mmCIF file of C-alpha atoms in Angstrom:
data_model
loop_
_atom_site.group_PDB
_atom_site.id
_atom_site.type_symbol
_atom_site.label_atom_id
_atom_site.label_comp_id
_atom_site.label_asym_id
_atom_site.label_seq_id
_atom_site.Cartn_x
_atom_site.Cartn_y
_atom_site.Cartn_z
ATOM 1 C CA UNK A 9 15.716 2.699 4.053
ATOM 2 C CA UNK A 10 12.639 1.789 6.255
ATOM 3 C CA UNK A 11 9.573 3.567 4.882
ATOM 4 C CA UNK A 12 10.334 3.763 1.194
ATOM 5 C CA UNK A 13 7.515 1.593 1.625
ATOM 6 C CA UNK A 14 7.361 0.420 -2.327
ATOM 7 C CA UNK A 15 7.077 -3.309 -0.540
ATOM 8 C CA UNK A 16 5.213 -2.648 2.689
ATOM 9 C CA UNK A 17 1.886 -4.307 1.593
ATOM 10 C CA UNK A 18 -0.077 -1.319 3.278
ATOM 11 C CA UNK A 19 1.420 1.165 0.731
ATOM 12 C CA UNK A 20 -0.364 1.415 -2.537
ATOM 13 C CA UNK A 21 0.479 4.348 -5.278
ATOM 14 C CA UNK A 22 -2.004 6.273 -7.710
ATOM 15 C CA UNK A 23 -0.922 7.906 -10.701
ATOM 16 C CA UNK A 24 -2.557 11.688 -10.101
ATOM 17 C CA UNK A 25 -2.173 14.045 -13.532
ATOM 18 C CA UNK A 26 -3.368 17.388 -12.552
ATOM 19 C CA UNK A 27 -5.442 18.943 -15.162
ATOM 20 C CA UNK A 28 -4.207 22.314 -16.117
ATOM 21 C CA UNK A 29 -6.677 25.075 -17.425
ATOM 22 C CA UNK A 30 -3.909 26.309 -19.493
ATOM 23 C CA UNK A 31 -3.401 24.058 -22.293
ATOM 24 C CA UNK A 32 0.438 25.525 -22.715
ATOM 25 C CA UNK A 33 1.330 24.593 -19.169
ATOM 26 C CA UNK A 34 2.701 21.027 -18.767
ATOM 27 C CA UNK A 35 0.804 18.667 -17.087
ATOM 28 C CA UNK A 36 2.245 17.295 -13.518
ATOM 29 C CA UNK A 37 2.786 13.490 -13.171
ATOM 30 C CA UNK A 38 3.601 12.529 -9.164
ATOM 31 C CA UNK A 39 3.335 9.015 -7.717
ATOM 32 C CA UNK A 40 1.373 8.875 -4.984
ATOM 33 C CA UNK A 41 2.417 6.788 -1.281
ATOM 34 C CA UNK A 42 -0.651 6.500 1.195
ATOM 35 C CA UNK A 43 -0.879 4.351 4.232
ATOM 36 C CA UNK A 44 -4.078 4.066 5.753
ATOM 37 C CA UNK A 45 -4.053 0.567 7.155
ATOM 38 C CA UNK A 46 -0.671 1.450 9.315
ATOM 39 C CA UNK A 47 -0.561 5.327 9.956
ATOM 40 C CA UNK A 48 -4.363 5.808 9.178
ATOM 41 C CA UNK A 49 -5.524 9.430 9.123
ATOM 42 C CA UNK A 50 -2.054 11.090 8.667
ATOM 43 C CA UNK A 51 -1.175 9.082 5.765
ATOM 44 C CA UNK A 52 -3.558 9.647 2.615
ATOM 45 C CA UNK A 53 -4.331 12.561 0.484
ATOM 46 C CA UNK A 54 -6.954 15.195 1.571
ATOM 47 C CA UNK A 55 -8.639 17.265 -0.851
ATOM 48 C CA UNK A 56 -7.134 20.352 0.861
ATOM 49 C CA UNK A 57 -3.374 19.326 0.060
ATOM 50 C CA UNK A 58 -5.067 18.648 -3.510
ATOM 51 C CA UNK A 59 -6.282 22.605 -3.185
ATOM 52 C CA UNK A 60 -3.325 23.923 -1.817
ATOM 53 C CA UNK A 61 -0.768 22.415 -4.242
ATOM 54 C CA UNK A 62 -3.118 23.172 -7.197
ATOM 55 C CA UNK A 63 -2.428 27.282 -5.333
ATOM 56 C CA UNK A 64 1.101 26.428 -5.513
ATOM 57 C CA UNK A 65 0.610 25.295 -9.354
ATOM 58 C CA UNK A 66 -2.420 28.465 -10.725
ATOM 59 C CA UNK A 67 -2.091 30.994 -8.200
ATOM 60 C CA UNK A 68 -5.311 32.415 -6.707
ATOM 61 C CA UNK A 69 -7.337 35.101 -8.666
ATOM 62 C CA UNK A 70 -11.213 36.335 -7.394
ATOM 63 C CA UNK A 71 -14.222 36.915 -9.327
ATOM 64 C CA UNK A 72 -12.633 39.797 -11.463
ATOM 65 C CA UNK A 73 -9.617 38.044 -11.985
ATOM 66 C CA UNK A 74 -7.158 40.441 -9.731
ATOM 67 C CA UNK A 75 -4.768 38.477 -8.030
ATOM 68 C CA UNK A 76 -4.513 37.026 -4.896
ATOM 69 C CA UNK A 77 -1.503 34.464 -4.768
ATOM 70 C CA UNK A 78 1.188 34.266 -7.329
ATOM 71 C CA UNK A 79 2.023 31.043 -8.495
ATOM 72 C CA UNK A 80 4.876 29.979 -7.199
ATOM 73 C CA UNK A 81 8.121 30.854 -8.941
ATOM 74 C CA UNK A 82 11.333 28.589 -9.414
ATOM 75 C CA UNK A 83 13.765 28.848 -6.822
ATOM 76 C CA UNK A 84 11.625 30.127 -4.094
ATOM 77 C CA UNK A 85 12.056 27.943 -0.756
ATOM 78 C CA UNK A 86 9.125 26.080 0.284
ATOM 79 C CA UNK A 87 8.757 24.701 3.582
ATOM 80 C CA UNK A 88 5.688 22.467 4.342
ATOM 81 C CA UNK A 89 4.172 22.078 8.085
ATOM 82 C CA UNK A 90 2.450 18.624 9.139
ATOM 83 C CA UNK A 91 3.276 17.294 5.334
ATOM 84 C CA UNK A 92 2.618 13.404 5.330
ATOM 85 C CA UNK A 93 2.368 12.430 2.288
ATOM 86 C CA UNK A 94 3.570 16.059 1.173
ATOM 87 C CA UNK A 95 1.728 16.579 -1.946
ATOM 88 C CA UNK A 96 1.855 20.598 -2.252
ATOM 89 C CA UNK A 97 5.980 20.633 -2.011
ATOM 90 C CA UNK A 98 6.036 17.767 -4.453
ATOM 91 C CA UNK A 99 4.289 20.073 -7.132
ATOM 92 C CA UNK A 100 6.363 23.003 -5.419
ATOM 93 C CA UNK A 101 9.699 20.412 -5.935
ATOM 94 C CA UNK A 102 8.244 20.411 -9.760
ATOM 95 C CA UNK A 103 8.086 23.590 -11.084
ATOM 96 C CA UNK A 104 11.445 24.040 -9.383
ATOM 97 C CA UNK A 105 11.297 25.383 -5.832
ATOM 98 C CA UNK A 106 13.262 24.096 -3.239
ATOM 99 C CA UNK A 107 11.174 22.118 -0.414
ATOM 100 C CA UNK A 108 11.696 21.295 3.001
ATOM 101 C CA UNK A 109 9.057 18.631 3.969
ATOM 102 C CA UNK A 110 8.575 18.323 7.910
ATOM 103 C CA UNK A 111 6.437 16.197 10.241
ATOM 104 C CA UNK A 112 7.298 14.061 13.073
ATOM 105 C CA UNK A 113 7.195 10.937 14.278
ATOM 106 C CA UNK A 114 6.416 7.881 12.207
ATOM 107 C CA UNK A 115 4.104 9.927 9.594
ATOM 108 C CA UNK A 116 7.933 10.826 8.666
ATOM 109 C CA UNK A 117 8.142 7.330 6.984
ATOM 110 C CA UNK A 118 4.977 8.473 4.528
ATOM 111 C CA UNK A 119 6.964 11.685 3.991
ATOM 112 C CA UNK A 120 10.135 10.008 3.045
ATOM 113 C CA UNK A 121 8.656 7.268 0.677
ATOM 114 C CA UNK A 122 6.683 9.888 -1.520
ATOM 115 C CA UNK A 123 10.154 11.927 -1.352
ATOM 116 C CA UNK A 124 11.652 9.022 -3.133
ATOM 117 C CA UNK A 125 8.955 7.750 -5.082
ATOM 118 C CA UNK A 126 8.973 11.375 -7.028
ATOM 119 C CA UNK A 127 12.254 12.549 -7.505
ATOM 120 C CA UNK A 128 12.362 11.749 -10.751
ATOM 121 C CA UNK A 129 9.140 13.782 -11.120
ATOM 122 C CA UNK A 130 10.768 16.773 -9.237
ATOM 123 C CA UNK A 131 14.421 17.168 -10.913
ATOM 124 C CA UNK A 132 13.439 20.997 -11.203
ATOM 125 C CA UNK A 133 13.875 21.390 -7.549
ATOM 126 C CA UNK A 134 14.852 19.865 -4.901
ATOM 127 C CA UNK A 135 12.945 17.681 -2.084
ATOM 128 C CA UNK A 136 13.956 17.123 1.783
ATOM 129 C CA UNK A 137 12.486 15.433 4.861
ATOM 130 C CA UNK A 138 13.066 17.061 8.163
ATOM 131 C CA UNK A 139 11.682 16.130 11.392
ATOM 132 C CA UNK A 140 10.125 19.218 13.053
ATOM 133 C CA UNK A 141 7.922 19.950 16.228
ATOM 134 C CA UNK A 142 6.047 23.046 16.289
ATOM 135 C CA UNK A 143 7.026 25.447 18.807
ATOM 136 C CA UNK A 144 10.078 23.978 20.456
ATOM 137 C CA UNK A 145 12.714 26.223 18.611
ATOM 138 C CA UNK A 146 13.648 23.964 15.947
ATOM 139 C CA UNK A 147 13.168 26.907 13.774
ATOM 140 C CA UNK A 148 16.375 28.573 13.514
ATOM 141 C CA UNK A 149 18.496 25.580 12.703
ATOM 142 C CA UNK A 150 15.882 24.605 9.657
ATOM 143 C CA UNK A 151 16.321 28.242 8.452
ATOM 144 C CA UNK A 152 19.902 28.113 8.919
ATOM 145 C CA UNK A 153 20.222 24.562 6.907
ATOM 146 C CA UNK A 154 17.830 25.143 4.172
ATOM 147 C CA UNK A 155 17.267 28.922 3.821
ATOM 148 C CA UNK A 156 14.796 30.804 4.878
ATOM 149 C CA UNK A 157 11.729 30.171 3.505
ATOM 150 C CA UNK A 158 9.513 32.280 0.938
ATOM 151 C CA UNK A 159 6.530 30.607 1.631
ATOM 152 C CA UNK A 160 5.214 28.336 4.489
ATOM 153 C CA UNK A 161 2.415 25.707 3.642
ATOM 154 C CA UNK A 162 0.321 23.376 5.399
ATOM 155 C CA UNK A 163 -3.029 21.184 4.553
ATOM 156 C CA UNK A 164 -5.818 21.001 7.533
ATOM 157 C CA UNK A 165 -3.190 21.773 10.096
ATOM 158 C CA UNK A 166 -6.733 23.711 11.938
ATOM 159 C CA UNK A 167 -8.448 19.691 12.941
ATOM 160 C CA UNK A 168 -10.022 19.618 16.344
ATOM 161 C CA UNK A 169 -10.117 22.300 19.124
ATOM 162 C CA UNK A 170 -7.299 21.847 21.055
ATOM 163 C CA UNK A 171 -6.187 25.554 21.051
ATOM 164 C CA UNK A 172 -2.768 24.361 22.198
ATOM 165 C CA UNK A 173 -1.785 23.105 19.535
ATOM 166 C CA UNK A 174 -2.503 26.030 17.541
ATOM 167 C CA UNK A 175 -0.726 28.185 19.627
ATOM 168 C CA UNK A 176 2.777 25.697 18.807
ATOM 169 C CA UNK A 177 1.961 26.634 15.733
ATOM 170 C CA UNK A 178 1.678 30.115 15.663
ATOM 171 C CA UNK A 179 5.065 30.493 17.753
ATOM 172 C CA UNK A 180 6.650 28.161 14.635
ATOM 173 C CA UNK A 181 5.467 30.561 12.194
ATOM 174 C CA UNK A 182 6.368 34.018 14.543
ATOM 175 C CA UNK A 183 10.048 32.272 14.472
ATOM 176 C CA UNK A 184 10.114 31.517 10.281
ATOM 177 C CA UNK A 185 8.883 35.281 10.008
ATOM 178 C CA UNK A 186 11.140 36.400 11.854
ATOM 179 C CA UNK A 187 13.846 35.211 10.040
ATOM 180 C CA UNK A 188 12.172 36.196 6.989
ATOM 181 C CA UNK A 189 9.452 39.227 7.030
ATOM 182 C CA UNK A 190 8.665 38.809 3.507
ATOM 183 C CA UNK A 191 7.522 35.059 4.028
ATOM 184 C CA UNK A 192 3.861 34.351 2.746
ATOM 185 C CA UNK A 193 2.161 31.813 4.977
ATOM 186 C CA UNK A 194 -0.728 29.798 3.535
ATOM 187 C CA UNK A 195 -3.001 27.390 5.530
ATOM 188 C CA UNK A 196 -5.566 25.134 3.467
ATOM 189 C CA UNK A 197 -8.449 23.089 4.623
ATOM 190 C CA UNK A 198 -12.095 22.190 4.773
ATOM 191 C CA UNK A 199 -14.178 23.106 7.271
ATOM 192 C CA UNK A 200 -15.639 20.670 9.182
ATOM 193 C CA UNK A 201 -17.292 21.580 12.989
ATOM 194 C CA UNK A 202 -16.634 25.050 14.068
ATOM 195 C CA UNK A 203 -12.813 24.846 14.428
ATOM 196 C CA UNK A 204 -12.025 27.212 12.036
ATOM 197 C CA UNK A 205 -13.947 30.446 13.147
ATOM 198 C CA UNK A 206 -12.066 29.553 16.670
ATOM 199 C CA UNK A 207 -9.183 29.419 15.155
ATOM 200 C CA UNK A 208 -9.133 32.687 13.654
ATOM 201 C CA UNK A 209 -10.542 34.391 16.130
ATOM 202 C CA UNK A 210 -6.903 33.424 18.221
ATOM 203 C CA UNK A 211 -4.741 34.092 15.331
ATOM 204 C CA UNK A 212 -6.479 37.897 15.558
ATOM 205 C CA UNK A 213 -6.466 37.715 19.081
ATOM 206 C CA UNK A 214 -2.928 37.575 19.052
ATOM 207 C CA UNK A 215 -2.009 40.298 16.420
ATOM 208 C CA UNK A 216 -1.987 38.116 13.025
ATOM 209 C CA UNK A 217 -3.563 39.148 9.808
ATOM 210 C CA UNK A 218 -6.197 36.762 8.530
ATOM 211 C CA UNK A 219 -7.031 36.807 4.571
ATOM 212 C CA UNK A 220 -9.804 34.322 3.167
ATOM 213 C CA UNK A 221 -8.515 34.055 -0.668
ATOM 214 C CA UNK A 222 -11.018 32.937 -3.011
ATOM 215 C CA UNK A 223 -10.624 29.000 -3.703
ATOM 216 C CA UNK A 224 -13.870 28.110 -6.013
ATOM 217 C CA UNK A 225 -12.296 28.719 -9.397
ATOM 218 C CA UNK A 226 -9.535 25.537 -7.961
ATOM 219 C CA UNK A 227 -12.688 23.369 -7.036
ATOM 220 C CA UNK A 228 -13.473 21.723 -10.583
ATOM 221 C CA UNK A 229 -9.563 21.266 -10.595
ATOM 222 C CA UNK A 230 -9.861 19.251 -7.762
ATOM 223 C CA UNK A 231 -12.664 17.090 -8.930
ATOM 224 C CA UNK A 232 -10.375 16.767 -12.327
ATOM 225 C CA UNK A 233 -7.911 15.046 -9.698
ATOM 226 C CA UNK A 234 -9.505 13.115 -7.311
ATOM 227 C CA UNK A 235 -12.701 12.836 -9.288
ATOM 228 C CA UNK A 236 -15.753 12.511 -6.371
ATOM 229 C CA UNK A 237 -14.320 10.276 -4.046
ATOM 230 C CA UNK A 238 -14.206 10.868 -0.526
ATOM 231 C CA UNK A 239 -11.254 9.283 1.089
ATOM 232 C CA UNK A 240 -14.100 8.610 4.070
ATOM 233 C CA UNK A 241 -16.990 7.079 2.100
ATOM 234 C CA UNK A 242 -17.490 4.202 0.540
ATOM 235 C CA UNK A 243 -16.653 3.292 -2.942
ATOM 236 C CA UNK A 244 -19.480 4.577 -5.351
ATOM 237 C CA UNK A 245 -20.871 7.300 -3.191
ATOM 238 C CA UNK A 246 -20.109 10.812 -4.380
ATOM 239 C CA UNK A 247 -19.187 13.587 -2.894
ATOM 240 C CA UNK A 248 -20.152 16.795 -3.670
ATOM 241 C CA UNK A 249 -17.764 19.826 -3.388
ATOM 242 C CA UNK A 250 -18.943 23.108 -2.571
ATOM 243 C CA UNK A 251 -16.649 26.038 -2.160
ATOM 244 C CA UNK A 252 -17.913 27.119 0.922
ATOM 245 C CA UNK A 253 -16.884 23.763 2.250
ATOM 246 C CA UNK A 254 -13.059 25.109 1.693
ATOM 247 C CA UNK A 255 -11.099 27.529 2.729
ATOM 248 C CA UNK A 256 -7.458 28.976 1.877
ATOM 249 C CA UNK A 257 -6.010 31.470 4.279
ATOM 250 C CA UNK A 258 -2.907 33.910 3.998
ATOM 251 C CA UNK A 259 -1.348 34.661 6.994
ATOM 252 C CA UNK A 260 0.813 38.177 8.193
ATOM 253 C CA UNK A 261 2.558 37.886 11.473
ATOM 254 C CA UNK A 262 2.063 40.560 14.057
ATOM 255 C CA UNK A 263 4.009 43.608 13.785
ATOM 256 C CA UNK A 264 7.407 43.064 15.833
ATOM 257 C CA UNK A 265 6.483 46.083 18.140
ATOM 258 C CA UNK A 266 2.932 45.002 19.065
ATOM 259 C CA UNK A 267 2.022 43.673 22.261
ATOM 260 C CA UNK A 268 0.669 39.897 22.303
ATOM 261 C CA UNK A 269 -1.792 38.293 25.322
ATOM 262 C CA UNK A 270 -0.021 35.765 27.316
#
């Protein structure tokens, strides 16, 4: 249908292979679907869905190697917030979770063309585009169609200051964990003004749990995939990643009981 996009000049694919640090773990092969000249912003890959699905793929351990995030595990449900182009539930889709991709609007035609472009890739799961607006109570009827979900992801979902929107958000995740206490919520991204610090401070404000997990042992995996490029400068300049730049947060809902500001 309309934005499987193979045709639409403004599409182009890469090849991305992951390189594993474990030589006995298979390498992941995805196809790629971007649109920058006709959805712009929404529609290419970010280095913090490239740090985020390599989570999904390694797990997260700190300086003495305890763990912080299990890899993810076959079978588990995967939903994905503000996907696009959806690259952390395509890795999820290939180690054999079952995803639930959701955006809105006409990013949904990014989401559905790298859907189809992979499926071949992801046979070990299973991959899904659903439309969803945050905080509007679309929530239940996702969870009732799909299963609730063992983990919640999203890629620089924190981008600008409208607190707003972040509050949409929050009420979208209160609803998933709801359904499902045990649900691990995981928020990638790279900080850019001061948007993230505010963002935190509301998420506390309003009862959450806030964990920083350690991401700089993912950074050279992340240069292994993109190499140095910068999706925003031009060809032949470098960038250079530090690991303060990024951050990976885990999530815990407010205790049902507690009282929340208005």
């Amino acid at each position: 249908g309309q934005g499987q996009g193979q045709d639409d000049q403004h599409h182009h694919q890469q090849q991305t292979q992951p390189q594993q640090p474990q030589p006995t773990q298979a390498a992941v092969h995805l196809t790629l679907v971007q649109d920058w000249a006709g959805l712009g912003l929404a529609c290419i890959v970010w280095e913090a869905s490239v740090l985020l699905a390599l989570a999904m793929l390694h797990g997260v351990a700190d300086q003495s190697k305890q763990t912080q995030l299990q890899p993810l595990k076959p079978g588990q449900v995967m939903f994905e917030l503000g996907a696009a182009c959806g690259l952390p539930g395509l890795v999820a889709a290939t180690q054999g979770a079952t995803v639930v991709l959701t955006d809105r609007g006409s990013v949904m035609r990014c989401t559905k063309a790298n859907i189809e472009a992979n499926r071949a890739n992801a046979t070990a799961g299973s991959l899904v585009a659903e439309m969803l607006s945050w905080g509007q109570g679309e929530e239940q009827a996702l969870g009732d169609k799909h299963g609730r979900p063992d983990v919640i992801v999203g890629a620089d979902l924190i981008y600008g200051t409208d607190s707003s929107v972040w509050l949409l958000l929050l009420t979208t995740l209160q609803h998933f964990c709801d359904q499902s206490p045990d649900t691990t919520v995981l928020i990638a991204g790279k900080r850019r003004y001061d948007e993230l610090d505010t963002f935190v401070a509301l998420v506390e404000q309003r009862g959450w749990g806030v964990r920083f997990l350690q991401v700089g042992q993912l950074l050279p995996l992340v240069d292994s995939v993109l190499g140095r490029s910068d999706p925003l400068l031009p060809a032949g300049r470098p960038r250079q990643r530090r690991k303060t730049d990024f951050y990976l947060l885990r999530l815990a809902p407010p205790a049902k009981n507690s009282a929340q500001p208005q």
